[in-house]
mmCIF file of C-alpha atoms in Angstrom:
data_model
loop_
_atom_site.group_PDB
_atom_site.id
_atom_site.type_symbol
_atom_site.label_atom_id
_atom_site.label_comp_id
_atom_site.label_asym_id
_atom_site.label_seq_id
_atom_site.Cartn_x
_atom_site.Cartn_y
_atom_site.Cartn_z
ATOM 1 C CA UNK A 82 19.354 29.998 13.754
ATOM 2 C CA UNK A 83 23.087 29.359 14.975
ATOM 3 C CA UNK A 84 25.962 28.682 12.920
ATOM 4 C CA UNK A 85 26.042 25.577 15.486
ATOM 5 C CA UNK A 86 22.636 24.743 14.717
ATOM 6 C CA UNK A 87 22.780 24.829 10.753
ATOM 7 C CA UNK A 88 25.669 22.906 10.661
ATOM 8 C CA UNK A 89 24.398 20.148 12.464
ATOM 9 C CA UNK A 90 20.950 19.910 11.063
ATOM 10 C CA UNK A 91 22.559 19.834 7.344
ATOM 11 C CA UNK A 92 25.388 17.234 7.789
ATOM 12 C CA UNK A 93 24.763 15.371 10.832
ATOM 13 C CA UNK A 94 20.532 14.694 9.770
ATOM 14 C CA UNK A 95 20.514 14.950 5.868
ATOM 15 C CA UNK A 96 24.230 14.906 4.774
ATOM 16 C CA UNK A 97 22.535 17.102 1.596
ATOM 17 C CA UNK A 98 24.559 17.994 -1.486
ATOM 18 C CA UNK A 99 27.556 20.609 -0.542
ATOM 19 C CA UNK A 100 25.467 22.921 -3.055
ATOM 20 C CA UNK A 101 22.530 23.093 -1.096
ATOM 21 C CA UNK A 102 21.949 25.731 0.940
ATOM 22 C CA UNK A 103 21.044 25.108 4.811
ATOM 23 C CA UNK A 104 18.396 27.336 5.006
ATOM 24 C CA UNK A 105 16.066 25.612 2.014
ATOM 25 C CA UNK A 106 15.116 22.412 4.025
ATOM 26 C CA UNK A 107 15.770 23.557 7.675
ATOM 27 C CA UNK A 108 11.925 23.625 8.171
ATOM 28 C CA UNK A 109 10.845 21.289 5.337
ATOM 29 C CA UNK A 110 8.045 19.346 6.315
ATOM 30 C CA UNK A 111 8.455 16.978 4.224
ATOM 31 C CA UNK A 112 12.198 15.655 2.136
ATOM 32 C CA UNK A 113 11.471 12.909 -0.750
ATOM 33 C CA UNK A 114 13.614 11.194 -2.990
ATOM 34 C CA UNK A 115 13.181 11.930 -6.237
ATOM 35 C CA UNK A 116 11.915 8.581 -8.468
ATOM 36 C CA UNK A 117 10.130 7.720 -11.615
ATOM 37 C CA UNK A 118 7.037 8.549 -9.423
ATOM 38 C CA UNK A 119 6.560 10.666 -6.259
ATOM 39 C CA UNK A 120 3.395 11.024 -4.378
ATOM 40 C CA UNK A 121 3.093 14.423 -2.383
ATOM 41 C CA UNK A 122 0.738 14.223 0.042
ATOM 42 C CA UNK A 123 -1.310 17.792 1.025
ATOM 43 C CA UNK A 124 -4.115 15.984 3.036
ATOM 44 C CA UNK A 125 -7.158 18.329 3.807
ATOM 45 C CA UNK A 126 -7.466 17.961 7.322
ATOM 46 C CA UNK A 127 -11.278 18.561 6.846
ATOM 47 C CA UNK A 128 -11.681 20.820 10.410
ATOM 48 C CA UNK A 129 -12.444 23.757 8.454
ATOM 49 C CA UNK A 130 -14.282 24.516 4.979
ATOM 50 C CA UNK A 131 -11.723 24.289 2.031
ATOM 51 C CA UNK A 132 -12.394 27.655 -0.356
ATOM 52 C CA UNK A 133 -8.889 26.704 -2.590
ATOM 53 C CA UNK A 134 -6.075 24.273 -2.950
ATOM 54 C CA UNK A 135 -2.768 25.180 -4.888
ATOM 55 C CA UNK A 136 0.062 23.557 -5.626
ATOM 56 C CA UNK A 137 3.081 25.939 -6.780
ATOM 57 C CA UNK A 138 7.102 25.146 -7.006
ATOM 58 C CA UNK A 139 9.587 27.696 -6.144
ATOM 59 C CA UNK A 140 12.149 28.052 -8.677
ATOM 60 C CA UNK A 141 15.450 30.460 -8.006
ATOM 61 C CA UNK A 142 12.924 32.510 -5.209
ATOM 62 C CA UNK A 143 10.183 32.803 -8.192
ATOM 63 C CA UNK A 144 6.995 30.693 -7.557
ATOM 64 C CA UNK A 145 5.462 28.477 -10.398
ATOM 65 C CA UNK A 146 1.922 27.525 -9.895
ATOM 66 C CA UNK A 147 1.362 24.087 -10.919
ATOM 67 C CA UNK A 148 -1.951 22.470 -10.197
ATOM 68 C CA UNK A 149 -5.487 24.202 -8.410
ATOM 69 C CA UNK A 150 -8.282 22.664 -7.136
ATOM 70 C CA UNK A 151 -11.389 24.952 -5.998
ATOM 71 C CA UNK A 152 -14.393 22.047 -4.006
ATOM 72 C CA UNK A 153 -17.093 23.555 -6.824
ATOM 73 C CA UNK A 154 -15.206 23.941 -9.794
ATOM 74 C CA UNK A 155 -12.938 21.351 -9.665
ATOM 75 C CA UNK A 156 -9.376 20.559 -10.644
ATOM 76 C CA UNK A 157 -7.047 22.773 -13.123
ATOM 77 C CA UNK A 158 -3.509 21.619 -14.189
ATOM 78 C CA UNK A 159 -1.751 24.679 -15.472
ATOM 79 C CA UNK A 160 0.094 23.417 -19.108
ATOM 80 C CA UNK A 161 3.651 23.420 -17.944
ATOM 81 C CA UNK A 162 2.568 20.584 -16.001
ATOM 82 C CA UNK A 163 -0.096 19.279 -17.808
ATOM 83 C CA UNK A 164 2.076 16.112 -18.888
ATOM 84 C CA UNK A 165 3.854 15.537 -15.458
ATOM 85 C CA UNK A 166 1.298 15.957 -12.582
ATOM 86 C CA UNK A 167 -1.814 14.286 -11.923
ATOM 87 C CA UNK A 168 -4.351 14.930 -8.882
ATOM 88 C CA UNK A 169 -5.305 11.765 -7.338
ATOM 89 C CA UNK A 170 -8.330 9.837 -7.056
ATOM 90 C CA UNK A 171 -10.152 11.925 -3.666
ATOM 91 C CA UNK A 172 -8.594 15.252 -5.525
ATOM 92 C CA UNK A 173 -10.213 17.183 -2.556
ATOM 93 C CA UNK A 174 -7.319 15.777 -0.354
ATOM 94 C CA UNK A 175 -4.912 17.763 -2.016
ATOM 95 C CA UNK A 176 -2.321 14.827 -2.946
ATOM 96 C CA UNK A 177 -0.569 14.841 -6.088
ATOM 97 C CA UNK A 178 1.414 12.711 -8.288
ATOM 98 C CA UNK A 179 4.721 13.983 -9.919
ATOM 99 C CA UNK A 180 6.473 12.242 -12.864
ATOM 100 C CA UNK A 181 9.940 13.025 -11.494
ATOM 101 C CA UNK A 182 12.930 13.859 -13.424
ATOM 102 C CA UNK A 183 15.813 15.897 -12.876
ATOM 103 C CA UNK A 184 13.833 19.052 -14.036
ATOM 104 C CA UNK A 185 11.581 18.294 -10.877
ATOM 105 C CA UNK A 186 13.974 18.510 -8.032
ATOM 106 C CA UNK A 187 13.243 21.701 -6.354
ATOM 107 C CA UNK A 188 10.877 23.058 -3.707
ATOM 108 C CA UNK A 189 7.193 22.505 -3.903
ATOM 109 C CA UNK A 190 4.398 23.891 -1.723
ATOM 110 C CA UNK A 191 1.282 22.928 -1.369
ATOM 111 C CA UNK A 192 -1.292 25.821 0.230
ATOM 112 C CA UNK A 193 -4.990 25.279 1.612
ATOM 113 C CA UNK A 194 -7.107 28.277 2.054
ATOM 114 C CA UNK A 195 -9.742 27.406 4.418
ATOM 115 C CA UNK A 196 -12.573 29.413 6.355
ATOM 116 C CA UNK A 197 -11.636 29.973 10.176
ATOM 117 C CA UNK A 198 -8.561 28.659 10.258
ATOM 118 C CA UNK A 199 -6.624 30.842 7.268
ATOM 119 C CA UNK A 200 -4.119 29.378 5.236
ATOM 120 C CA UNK A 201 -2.522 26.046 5.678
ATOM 121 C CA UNK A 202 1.124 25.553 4.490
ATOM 122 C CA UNK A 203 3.188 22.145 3.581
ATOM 123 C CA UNK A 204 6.370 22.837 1.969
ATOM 124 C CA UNK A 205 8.077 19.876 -0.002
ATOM 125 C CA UNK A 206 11.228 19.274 -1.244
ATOM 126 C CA UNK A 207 12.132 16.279 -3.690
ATOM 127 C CA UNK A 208 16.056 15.839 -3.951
ATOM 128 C CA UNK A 209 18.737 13.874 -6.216
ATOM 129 C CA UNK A 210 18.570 10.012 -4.956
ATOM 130 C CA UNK A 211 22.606 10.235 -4.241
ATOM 131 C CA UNK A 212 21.879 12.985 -1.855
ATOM 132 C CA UNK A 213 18.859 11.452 -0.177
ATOM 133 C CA UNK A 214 21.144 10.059 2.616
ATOM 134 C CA UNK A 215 20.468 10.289 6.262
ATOM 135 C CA UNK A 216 22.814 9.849 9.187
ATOM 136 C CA UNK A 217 19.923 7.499 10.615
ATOM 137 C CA UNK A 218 19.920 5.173 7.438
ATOM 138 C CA UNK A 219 18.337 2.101 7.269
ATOM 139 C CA UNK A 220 20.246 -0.736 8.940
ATOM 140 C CA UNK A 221 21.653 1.388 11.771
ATOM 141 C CA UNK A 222 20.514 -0.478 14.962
ATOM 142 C CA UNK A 223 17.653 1.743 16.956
ATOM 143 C CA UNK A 224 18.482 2.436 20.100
ATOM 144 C CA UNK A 225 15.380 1.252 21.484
ATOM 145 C CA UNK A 226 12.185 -0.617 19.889
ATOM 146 C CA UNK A 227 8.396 0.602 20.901
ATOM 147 C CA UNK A 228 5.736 -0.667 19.783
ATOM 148 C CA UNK A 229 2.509 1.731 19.089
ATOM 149 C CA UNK A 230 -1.330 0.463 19.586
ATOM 150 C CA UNK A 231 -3.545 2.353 17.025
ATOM 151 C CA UNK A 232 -5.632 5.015 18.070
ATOM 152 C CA UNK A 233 -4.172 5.602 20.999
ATOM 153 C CA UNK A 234 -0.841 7.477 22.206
ATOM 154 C CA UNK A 235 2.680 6.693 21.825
ATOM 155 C CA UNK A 236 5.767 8.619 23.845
ATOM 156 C CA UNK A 237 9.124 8.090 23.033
ATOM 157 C CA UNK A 238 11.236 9.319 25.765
ATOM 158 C CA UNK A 239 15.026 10.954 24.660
ATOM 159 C CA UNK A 240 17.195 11.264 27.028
ATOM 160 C CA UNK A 241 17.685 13.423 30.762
ATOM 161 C CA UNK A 242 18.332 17.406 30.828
ATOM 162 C CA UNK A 243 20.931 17.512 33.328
ATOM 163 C CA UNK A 244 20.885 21.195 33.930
ATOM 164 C CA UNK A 245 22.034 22.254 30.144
ATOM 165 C CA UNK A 246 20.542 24.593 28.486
ATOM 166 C CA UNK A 247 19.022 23.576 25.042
ATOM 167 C CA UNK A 248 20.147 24.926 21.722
ATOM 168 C CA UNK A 249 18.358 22.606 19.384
ATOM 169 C CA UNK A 250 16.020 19.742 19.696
ATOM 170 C CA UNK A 251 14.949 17.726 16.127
ATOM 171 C CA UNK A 252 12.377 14.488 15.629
ATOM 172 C CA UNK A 253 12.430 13.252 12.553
ATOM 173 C CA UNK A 254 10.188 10.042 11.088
ATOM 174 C CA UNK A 255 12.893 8.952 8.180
ATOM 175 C CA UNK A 256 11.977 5.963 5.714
ATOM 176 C CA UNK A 257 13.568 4.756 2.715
ATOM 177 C CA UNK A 258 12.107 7.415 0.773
ATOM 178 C CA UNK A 259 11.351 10.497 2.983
ATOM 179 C CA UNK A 260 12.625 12.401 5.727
ATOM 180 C CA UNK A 261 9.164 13.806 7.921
ATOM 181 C CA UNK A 262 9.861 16.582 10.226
ATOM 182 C CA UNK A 263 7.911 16.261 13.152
ATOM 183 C CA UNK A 264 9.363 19.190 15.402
ATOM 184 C CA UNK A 265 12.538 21.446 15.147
ATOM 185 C CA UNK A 266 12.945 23.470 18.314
ATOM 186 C CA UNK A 267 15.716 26.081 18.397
ATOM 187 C CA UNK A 268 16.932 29.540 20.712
ATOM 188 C CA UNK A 269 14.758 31.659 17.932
ATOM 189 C CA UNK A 270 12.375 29.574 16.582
ATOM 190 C CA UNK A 271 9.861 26.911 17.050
ATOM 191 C CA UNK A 272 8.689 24.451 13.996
ATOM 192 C CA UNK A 273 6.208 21.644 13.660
ATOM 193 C CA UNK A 274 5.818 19.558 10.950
ATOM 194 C CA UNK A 275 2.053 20.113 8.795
ATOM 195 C CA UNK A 276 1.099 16.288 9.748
ATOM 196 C CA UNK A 277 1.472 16.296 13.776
ATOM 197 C CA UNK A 278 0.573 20.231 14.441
ATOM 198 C CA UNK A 279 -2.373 18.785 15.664
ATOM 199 C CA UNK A 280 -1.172 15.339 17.036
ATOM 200 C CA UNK A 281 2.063 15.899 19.470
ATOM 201 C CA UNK A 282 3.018 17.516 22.922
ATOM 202 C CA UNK A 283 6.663 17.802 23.564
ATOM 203 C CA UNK A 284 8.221 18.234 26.720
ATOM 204 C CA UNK A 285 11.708 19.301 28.180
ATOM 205 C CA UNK A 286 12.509 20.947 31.280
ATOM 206 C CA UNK A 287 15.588 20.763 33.004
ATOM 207 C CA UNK A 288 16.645 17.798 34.765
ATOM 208 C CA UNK A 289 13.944 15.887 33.439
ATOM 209 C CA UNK A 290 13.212 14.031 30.502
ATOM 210 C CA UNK A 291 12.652 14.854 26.824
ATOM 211 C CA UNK A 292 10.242 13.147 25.409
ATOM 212 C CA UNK A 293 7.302 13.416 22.327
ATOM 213 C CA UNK A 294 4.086 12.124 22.680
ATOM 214 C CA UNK A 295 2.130 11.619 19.584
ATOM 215 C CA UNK A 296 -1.258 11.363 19.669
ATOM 216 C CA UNK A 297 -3.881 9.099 17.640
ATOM 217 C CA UNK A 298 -1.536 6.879 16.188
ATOM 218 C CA UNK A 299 -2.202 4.737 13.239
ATOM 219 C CA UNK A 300 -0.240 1.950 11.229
ATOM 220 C CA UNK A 301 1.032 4.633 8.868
ATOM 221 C CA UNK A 302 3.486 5.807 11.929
ATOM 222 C CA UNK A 303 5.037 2.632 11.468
ATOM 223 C CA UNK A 304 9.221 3.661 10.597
ATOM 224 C CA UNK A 305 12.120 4.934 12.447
ATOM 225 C CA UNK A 306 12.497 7.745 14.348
ATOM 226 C CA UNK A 307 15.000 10.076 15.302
ATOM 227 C CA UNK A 308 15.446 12.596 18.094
ATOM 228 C CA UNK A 309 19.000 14.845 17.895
ATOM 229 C CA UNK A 310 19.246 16.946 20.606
ATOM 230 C CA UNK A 311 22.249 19.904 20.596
ATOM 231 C CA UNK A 312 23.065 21.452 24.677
ATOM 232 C CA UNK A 313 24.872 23.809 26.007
ATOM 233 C CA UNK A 314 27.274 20.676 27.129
ATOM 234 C CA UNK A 315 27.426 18.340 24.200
ATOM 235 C CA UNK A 316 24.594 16.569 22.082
ATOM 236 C CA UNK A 317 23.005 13.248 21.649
ATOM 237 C CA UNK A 318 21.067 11.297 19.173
ATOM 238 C CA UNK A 319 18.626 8.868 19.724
ATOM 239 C CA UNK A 320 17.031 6.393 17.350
ATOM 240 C CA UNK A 321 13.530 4.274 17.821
ATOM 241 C CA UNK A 322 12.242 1.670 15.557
ATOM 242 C CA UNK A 323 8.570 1.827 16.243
ATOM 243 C CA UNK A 324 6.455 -1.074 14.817
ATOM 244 C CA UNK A 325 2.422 -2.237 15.665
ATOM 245 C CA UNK A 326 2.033 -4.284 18.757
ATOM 246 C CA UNK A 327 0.475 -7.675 17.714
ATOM 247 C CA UNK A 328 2.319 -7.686 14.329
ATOM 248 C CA UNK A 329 3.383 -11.277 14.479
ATOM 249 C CA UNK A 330 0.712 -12.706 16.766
ATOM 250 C CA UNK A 331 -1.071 -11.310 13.777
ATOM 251 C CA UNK A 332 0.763 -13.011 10.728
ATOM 252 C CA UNK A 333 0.199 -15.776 12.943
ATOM 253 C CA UNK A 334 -3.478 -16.024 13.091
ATOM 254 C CA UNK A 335 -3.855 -14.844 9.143
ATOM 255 C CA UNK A 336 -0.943 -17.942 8.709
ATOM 256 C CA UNK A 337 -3.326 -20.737 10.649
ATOM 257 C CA UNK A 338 -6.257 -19.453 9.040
ATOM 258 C CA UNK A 339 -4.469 -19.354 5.645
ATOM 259 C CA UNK A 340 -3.202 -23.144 6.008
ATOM 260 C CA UNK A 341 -6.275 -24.115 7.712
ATOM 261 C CA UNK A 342 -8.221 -22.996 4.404
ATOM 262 C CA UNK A 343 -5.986 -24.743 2.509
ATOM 263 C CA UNK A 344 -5.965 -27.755 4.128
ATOM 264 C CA UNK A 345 -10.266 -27.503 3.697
ATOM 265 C CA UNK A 346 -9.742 -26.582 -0.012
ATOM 266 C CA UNK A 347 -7.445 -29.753 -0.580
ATOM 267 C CA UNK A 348 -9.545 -31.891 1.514
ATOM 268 C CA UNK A 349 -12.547 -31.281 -0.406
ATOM 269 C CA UNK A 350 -11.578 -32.009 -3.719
ATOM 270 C CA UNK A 351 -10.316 -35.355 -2.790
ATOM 271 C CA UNK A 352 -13.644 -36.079 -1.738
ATOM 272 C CA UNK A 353 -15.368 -34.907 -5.133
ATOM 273 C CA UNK A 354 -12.352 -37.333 -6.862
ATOM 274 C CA UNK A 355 -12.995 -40.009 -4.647
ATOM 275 C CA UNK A 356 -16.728 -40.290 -5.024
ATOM 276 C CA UNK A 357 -16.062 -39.327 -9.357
ATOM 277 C CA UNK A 358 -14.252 -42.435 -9.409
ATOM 278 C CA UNK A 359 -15.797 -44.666 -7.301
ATOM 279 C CA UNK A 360 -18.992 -43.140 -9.883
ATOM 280 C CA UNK A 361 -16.941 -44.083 -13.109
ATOM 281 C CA UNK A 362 -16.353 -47.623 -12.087
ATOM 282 C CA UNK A 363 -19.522 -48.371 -10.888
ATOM 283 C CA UNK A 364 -20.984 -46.801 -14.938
ATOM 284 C CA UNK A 365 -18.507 -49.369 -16.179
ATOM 285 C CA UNK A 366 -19.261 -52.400 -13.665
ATOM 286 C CA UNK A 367 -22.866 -51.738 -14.591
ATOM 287 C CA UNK A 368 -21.781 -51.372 -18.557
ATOM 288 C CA UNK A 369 -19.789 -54.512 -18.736
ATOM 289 C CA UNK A 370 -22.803 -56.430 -16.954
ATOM 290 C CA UNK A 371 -25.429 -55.260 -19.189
ATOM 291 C CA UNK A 372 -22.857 -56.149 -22.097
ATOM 292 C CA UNK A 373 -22.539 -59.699 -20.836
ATOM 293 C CA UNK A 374 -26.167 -60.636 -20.270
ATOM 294 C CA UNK A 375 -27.049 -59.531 -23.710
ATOM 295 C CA UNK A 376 -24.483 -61.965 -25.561
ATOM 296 C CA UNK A 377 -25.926 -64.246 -22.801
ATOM 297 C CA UNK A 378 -29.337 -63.601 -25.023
ATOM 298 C CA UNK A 379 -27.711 -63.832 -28.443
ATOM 299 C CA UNK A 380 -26.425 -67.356 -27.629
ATOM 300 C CA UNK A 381 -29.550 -68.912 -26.440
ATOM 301 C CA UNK A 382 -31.826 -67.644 -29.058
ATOM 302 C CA UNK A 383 -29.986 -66.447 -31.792
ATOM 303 C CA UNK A 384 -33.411 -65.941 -34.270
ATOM 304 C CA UNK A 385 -35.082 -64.019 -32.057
ATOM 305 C CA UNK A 386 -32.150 -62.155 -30.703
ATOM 306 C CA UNK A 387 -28.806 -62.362 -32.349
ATOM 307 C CA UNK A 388 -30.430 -60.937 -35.951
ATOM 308 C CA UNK A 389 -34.109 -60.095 -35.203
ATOM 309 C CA UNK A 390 -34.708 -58.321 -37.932
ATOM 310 C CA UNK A 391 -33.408 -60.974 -40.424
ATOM 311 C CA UNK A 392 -35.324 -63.558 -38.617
ATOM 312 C CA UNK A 393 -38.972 -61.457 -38.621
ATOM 313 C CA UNK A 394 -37.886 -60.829 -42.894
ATOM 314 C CA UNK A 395 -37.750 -64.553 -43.053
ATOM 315 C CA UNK A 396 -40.757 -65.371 -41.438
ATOM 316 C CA UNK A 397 -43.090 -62.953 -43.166
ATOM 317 C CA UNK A 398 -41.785 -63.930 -46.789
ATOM 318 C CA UNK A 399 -42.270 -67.505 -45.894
ATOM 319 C CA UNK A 400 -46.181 -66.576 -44.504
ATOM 320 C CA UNK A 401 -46.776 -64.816 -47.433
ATOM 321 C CA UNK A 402 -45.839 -67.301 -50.500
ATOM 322 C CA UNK A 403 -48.336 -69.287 -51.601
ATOM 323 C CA UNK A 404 -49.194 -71.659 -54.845
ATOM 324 C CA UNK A 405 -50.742 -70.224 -57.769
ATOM 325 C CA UNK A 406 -51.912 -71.671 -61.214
ATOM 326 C CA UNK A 407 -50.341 -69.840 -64.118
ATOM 327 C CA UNK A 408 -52.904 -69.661 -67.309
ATOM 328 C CA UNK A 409 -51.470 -69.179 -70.430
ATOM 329 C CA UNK A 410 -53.033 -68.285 -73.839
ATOM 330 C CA UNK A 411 -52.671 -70.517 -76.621
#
């Protein structure tokens, strides 16, 4: 790689510490910010049979193994790690979660031995938050705005070739919290980021355009993108803020059929209080008329009615007393 080339990759697309050596993240596939927690994602991509995963981090050129999983003997933290890193739910897609602190900056790899296709290789690298800083940062206008329609293709489309010979041609997918390399194309080498190996064509010839095409697209290619190209003439950058087609005709429909629930919810428990109160007053119409016919009772027949059981006492000690001669003894 070029003097050229190294200098622009490390200040013009991650402006990385001054201590930081060019050569450590110019094929990274993946560049995280280091946080309380960081995910690093290894997915299996499941084409091949998986014999081993490994996780390992490379410390001063010496490499540390951290985590292994093997599909019939499971998962193995090694006890350096033991208190740090944690496989996560679907272990047998590789991912991993890291307790970051400033002991776990570094390089990490992650490294699938499969059957048929070999060994697959992601290398990581999880950097200081005040060096996490890209030239495309968030809140720099794109250049141009696409919008992608899952599972199908999306092309973004550069810039012209206008006879110049090409010294260096970068896409990046940056985010808040990681820089993806998709491709890095230079005089001597060719790389392609782990997650699109399988998913991208690329395409420059002179006097035409350069563009990347990736394939299968899903909502998680939702971010912005980046495309840095370095001529024999001069060099360009180009930024695209891709989003999903139908995003707000979307929040649309889920917002009618949000408020239109709503609206149902509200609507039907005014019913249930109208008909519980037009219930409760109809109890107490009923109450206060079965009150008033019975002191209706008590005033026209006030033996048999207002104190029945005094009046039935009465009565039977009056039918029961009768005359009798007392004979006394003399």
């Amino acid at each position: 790689m070029s003097w050229l080339a190294c200098y622009l990759f490390c200040s013009g697309l991650l402006l990385l510490h001054k201590d930081v050596a060019c050569e450590e993240y110019q094929n990274v596939d993946s560049t995280m910010k280091r946080q309380d927690v960081v995910v690093l994602k290894c997915a299996y991509p499941q084409m091949s049979k998986m014999i081993q995963l490994s996780w390992v981090k490379n410390i001063e050129g010496v490499k540390h193994k951290i985590a292994v999983y093997n599909p019939s003997r499971g998962e193995h933290i090694f006890p350096l790690y033991n208190q740090s890193v944690t496989f996560l739910s679907t272990s047998i897609s590789g991912d991993i979660q890291l307790r970051a602190t400033a002991a776990e900056e570094g390089s990490y790899q992650c490294s699938i031995n499969t059957f048929l296709e070999g060994v697959l290789l992601k290398q990581f690298a999880v950097i200081n938050p005040d060096t996490f800083k890209a030239k495309f940062a968030k809140g720099q206008a794109a250049d141009t705005q696409v919008l992608l329609v899952p599972d199908n293709s999306m092309t973004l489309s550069c810039g012209y070739l206008d006879g110049d010979k090409v010294v260096q041609l970068t896409w990046q997918r940056v985010t808040e919290e990681e820089i993806s390399m998709i491709a890095n194309f230079t005089q001597s080498q060719s790389f392609i980021g782990y997650d699109y190996r399988r998913r991208i064509q690329t395409d420059y010839m002179p006097h035409q355009n350069i563009s990347l095409t990736i394939q299968n697209v899903t909502t998680n290619d939702v971010g912005m993108y980046s495309c840095h190209v370095v001529t024999s003439n001069g060099k360009w950058t180009k930024l695209f803020d891709v989003s999903v087609e139908g995003d707000i005709t979307m929040f649309l429909i889920i917002g009618a059929v949000a408020f239109g629930s709503l609206v149902l919810v509200i609507s039907v428990v005014i019913v249930i209080c109208v008909k519980r109160r037009k219930k409760r007053k109809r109890n107490k119409k009923q109450f206060k008329k079965g009150i008033a016919e019975r002191n209706y009772q008590r005033r026209a027949n006030p033996n048999s009615y207002a104190a029945p059981d005094i009046y039935d006492r009465a009565n039977s000690r009056a039918a029961g007393y009768q005359e009798e001669s007392i004979y006394a003894n003399l």
